[in-house]
GROMACS .gro file of C-alpha atoms in nm:
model
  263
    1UNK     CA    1   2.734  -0.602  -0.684
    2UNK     CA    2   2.894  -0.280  -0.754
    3UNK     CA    3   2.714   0.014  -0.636
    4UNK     CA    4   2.517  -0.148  -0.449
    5UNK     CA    5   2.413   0.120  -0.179
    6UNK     CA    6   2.371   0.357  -0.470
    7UNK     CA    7   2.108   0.131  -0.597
    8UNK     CA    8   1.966   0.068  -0.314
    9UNK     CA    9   1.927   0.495  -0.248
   10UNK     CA   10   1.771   0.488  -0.594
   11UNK     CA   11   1.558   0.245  -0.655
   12UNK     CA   12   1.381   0.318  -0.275
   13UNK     CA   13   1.368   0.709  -0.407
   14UNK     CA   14   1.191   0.556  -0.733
   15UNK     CA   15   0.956   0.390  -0.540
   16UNK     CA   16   0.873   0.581  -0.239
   17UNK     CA   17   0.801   0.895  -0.437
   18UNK     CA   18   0.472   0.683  -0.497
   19UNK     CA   19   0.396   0.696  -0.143
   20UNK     CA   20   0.445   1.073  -0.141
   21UNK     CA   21   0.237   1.106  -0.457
   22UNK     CA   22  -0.055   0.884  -0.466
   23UNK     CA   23  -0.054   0.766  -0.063
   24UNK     CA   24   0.122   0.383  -0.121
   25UNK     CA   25   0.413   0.214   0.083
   26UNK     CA   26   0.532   0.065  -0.272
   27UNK     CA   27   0.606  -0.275  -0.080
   28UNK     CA   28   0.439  -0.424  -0.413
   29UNK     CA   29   0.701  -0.292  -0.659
   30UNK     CA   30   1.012  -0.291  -0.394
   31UNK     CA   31   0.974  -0.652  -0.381
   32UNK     CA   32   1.067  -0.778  -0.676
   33UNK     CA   33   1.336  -0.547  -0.724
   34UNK     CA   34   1.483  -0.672  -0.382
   35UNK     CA   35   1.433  -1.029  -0.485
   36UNK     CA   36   1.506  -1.014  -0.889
   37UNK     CA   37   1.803  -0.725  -0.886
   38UNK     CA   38   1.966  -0.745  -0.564
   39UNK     CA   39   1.912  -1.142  -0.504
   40UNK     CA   40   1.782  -1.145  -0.165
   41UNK     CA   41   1.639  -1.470  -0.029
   42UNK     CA   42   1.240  -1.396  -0.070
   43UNK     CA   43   1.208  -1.418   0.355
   44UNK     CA   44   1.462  -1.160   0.396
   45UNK     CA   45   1.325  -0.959   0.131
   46UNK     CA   46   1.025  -0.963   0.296
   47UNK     CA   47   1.153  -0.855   0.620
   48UNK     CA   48   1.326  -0.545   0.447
   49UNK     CA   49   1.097  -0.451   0.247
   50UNK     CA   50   0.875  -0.427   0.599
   51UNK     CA   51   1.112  -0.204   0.742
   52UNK     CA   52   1.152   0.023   0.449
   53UNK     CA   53   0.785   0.046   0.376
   54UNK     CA   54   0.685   0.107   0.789
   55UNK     CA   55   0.937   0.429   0.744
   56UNK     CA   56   0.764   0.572   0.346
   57UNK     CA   57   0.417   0.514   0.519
   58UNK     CA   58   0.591   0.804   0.799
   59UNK     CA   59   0.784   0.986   0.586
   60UNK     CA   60   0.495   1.018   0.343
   61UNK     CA   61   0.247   1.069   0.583
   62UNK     CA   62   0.427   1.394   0.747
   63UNK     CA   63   0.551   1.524   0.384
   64UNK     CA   64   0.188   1.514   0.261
   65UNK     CA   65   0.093   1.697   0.575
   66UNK     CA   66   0.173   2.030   0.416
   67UNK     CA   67  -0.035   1.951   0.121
   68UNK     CA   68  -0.293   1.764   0.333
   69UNK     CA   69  -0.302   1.851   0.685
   70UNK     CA   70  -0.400   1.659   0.984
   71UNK     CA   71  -0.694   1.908   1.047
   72UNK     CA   72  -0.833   1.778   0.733
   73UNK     CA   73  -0.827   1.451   0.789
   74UNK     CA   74  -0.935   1.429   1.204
   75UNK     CA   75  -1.298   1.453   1.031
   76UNK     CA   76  -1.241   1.102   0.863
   77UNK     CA   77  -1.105   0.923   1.229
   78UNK     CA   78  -1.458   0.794   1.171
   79UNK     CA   79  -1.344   0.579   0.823
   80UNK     CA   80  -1.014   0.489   0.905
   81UNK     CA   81  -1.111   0.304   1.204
   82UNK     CA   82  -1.423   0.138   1.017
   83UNK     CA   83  -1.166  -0.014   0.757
   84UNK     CA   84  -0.931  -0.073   1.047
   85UNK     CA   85  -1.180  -0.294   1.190
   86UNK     CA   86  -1.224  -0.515   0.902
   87UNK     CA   87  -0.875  -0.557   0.780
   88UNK     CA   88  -0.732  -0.642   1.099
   89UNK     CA   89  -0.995  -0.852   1.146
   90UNK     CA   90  -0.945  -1.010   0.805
   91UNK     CA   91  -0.569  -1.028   0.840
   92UNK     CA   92  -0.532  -1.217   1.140
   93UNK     CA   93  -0.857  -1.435   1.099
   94UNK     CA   94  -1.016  -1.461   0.777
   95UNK     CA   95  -0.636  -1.526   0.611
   96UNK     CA   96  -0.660  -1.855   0.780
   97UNK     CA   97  -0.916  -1.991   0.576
   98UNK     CA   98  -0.748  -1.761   0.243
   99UNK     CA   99  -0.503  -2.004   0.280
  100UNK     CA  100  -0.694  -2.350   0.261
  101UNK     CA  101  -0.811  -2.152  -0.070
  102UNK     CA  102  -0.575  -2.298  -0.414
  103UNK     CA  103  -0.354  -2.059  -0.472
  104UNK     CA  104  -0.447  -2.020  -0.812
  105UNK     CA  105  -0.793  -1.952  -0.736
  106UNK     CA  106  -0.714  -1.694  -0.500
  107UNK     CA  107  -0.484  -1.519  -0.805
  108UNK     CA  108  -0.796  -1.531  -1.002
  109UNK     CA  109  -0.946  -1.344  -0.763
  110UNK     CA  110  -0.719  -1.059  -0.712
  111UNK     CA  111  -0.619  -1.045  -1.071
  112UNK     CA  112  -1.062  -0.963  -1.074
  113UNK     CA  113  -1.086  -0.721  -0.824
  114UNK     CA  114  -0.786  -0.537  -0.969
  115UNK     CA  115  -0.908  -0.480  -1.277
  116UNK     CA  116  -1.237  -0.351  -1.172
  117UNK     CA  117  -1.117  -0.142  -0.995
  118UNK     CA  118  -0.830  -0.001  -1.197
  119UNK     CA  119  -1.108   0.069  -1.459
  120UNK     CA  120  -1.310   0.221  -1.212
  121UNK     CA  121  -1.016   0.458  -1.129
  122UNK     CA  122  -0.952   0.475  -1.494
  123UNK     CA  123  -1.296   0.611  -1.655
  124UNK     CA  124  -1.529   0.689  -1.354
  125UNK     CA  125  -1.397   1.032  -1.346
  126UNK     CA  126  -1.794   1.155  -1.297
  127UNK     CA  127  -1.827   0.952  -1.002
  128UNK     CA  128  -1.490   1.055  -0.879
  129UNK     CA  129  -1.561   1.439  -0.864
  130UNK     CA  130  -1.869   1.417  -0.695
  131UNK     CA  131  -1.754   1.340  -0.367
  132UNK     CA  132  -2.053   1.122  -0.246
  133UNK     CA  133  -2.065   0.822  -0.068
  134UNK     CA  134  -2.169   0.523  -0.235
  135UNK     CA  135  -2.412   0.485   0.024
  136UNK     CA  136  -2.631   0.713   0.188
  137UNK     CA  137  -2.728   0.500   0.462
  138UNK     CA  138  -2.477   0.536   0.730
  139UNK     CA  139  -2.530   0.173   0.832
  140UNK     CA  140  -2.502   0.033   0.504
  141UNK     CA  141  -2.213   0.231   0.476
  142UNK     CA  142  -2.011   0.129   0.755
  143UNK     CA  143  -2.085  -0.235   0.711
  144UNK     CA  144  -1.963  -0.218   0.333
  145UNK     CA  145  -1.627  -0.038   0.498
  146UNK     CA  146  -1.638  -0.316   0.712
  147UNK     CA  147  -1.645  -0.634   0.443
  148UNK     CA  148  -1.420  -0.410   0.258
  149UNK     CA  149  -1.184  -0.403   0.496
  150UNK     CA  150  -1.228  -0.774   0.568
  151UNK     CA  151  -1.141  -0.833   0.207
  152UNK     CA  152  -0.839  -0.617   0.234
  153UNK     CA  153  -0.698  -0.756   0.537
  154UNK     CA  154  -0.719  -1.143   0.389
  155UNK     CA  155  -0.537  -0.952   0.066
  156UNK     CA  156  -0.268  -0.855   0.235
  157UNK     CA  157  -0.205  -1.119   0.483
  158UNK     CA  158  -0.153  -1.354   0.168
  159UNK     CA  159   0.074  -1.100  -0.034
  160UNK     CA  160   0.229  -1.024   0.254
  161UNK     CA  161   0.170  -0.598   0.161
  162UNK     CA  162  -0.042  -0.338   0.329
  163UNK     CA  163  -0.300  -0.343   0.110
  164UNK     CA  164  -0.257   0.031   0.029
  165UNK     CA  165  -0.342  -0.039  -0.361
  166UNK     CA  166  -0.694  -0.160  -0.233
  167UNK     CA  167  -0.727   0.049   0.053
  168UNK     CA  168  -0.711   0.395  -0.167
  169UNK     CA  169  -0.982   0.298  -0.454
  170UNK     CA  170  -1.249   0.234  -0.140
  171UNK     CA  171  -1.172   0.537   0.008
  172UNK     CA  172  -1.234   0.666  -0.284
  173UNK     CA  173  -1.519   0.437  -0.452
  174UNK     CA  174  -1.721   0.370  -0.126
  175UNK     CA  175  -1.624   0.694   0.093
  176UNK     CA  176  -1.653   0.919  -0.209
  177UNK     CA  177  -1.310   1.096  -0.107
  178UNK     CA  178  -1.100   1.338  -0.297
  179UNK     CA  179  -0.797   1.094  -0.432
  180UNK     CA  180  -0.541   1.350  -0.217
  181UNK     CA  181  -0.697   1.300   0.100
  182UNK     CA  182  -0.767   0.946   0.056
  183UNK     CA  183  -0.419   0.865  -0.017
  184UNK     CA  184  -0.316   1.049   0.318
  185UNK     CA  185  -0.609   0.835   0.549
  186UNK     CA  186  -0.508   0.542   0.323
  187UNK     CA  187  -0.136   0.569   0.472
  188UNK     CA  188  -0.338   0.642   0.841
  189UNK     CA  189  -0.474   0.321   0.781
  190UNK     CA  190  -0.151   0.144   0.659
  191UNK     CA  191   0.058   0.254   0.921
  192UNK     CA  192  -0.072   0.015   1.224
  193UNK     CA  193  -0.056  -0.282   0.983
  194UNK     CA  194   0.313  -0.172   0.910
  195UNK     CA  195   0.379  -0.149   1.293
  196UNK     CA  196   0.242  -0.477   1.338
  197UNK     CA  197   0.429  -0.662   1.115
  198UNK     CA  198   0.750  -0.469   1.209
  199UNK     CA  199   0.688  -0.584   1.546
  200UNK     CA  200   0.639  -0.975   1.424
  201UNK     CA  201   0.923  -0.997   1.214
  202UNK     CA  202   1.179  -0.838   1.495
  203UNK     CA  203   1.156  -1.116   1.717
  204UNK     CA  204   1.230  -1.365   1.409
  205UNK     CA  205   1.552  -1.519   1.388
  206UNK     CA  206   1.560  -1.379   1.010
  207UNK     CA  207   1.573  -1.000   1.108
  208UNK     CA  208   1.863  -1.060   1.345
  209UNK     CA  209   2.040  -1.187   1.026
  210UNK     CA  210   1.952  -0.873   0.796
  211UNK     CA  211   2.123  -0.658   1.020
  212UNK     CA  212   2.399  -0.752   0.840
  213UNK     CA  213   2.246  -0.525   0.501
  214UNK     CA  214   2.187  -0.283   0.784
  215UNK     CA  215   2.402  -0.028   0.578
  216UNK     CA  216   2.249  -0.148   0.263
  217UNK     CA  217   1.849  -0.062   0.412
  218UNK     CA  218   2.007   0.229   0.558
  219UNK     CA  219   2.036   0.340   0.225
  220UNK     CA  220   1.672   0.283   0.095
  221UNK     CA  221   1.523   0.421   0.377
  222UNK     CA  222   1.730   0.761   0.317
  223UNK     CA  223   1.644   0.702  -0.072
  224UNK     CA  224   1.256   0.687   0.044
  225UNK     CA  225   1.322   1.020   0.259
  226UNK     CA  226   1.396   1.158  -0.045
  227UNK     CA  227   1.168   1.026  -0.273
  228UNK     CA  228   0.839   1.064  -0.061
  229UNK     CA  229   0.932   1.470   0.004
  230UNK     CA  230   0.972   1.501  -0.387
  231UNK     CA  231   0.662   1.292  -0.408
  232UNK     CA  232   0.507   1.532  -0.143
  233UNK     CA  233   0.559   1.788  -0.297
  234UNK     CA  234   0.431   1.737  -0.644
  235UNK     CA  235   0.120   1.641  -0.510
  236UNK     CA  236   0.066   2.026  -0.469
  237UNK     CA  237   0.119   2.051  -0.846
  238UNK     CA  238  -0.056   1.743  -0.950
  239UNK     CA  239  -0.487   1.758  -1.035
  240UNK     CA  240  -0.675   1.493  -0.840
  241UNK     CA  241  -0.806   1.340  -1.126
  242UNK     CA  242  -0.445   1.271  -1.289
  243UNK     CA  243  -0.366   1.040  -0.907
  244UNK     CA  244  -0.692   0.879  -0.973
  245UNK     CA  245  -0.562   0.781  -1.309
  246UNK     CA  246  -0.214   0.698  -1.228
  247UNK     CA  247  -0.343   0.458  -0.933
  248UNK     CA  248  -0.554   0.288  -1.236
  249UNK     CA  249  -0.237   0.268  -1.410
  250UNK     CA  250  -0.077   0.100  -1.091
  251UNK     CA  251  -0.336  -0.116  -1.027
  252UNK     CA  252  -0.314  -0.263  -1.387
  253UNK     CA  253   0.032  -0.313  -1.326
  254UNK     CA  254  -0.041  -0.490  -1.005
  255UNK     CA  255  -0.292  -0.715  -1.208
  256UNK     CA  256  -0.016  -0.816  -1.485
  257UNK     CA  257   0.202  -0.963  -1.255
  258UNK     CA  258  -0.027  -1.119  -1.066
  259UNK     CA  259  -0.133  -1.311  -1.403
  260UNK     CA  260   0.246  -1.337  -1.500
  261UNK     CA  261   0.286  -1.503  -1.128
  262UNK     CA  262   0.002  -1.720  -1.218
  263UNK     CA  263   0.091  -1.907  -1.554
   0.00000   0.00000   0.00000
């Protein structure tokens, strides 16, 4: 393919100015374009799209720090680790019974919870300003972070993703956090998930033989440097209420292909 680095700078510009923006690794929509326009095998695809998404979860994370600082989100430690406990939990137990699950079913079921809540992002603006907890009980509250997070965790241990397009709506929904910030602890939480899987797939055979495309990734990940500052930096410029509607708008998305990937 001619071009091909150029691409490659592009399209991970494209999508990582998501991550700077709304507080995703984009490993969703990188995929396919690894897979459909540049032909990679789906394993090795996989295995890049791990490496570039571990370094927009970074990059993002320290652009957005100028918009949202650290200071601001310390106060939510609290949160990240109560998801943290459930998706890990869900991604490296509860996937193994996902799995017995048809796989159709288990589309069914995503396609579901996307569309609730990409309406719920889309027209529960009230809710959304009023920066309340679902729950006022603090034990209710951490337990519902806690199956939340177990959810999330079997989510993305199936898709093979972060979960980052689940993880922001309850931050949002069931923390009753301001889009901006949630999109910053969202990244918090994605990053040890990222890590871990980074860490998996570089003692695998496979990731021994992408370092051949090492000047090809090299590319994306300077393409996602650049698109998660820009990204960054409109988020300065950008009302909450607009992310809220543009992660509706993504999670739609999301939903369509997984019904296009279903029938």
């Amino acid at each position: 393919m001619k071009n091909k680095n150029f691409y490659s700078f592009l399209s991970g510009g494209l999508v990582a100015s998501l991550g700077g923006l709304i507080g995703l690794g984009g490993a969703e929509f990188r995929l396919p374009i690894l897979v459909g326009f540049f032909k990679f095998a789906t394993l090795n695809a996989i295995i890049i799209n791990k490496i570039v998404s571990l370094a927009v979860v970074v990059f993002s994370l320290f652009f957005r720090s100028y918009t949202i600082s650290f200071d601001e989100i310390v106060p939510h430690f609290f949160i990240i680790i109560n998801i943290l406990l459930g998706s890990l939990f869900g991604a490296y137990v509860g996937a193994n019974y996902a799995l017995k699950i048809k796989q159709e079913i288990l589309n069914k079921i995503i396609f579901i919870l996307l569309i609730v809540l990409a309406f719920s992002m889309l027209l529960g603006h009230d809710y959304l300003t009023s920066s309340k907890p679902l729950f006022e009980n603090k034990i209710i509250l951490f337990l519902s972070g806690i199956i939340s997070g177990i959810l999330i965790g079997i989510i993305a241990a199936v898709l093979g993703v972060a979960g980052g397009e689940f993880i922001l709506p309850t931050l949002i929904l069931l923390f009753g956090l301001d889009p901006k910030l949630a999109g910053s602890i969202s990244l918090c939480i994605s990053l040890p998930t990222m890590l871990m899987a980074f860490f998996r797939y570089s003692k695998s055979e496979q990731f021994q033989e992408i370092m051949i495309e090492k000047k090809f990734f090299t590319f994306m990940i300077v393409g996602s440097l650049v698109g998660a500052a820009v990204g960054s930096m409109l988020l300065s410029f950008v009302n909450s209420e607009y992310i809220s509607i543009i992660l509706g708008v993504i999670l739609l998305i999301s939903a369509w292909k997984v019904f296009k990937d279903n029938h």
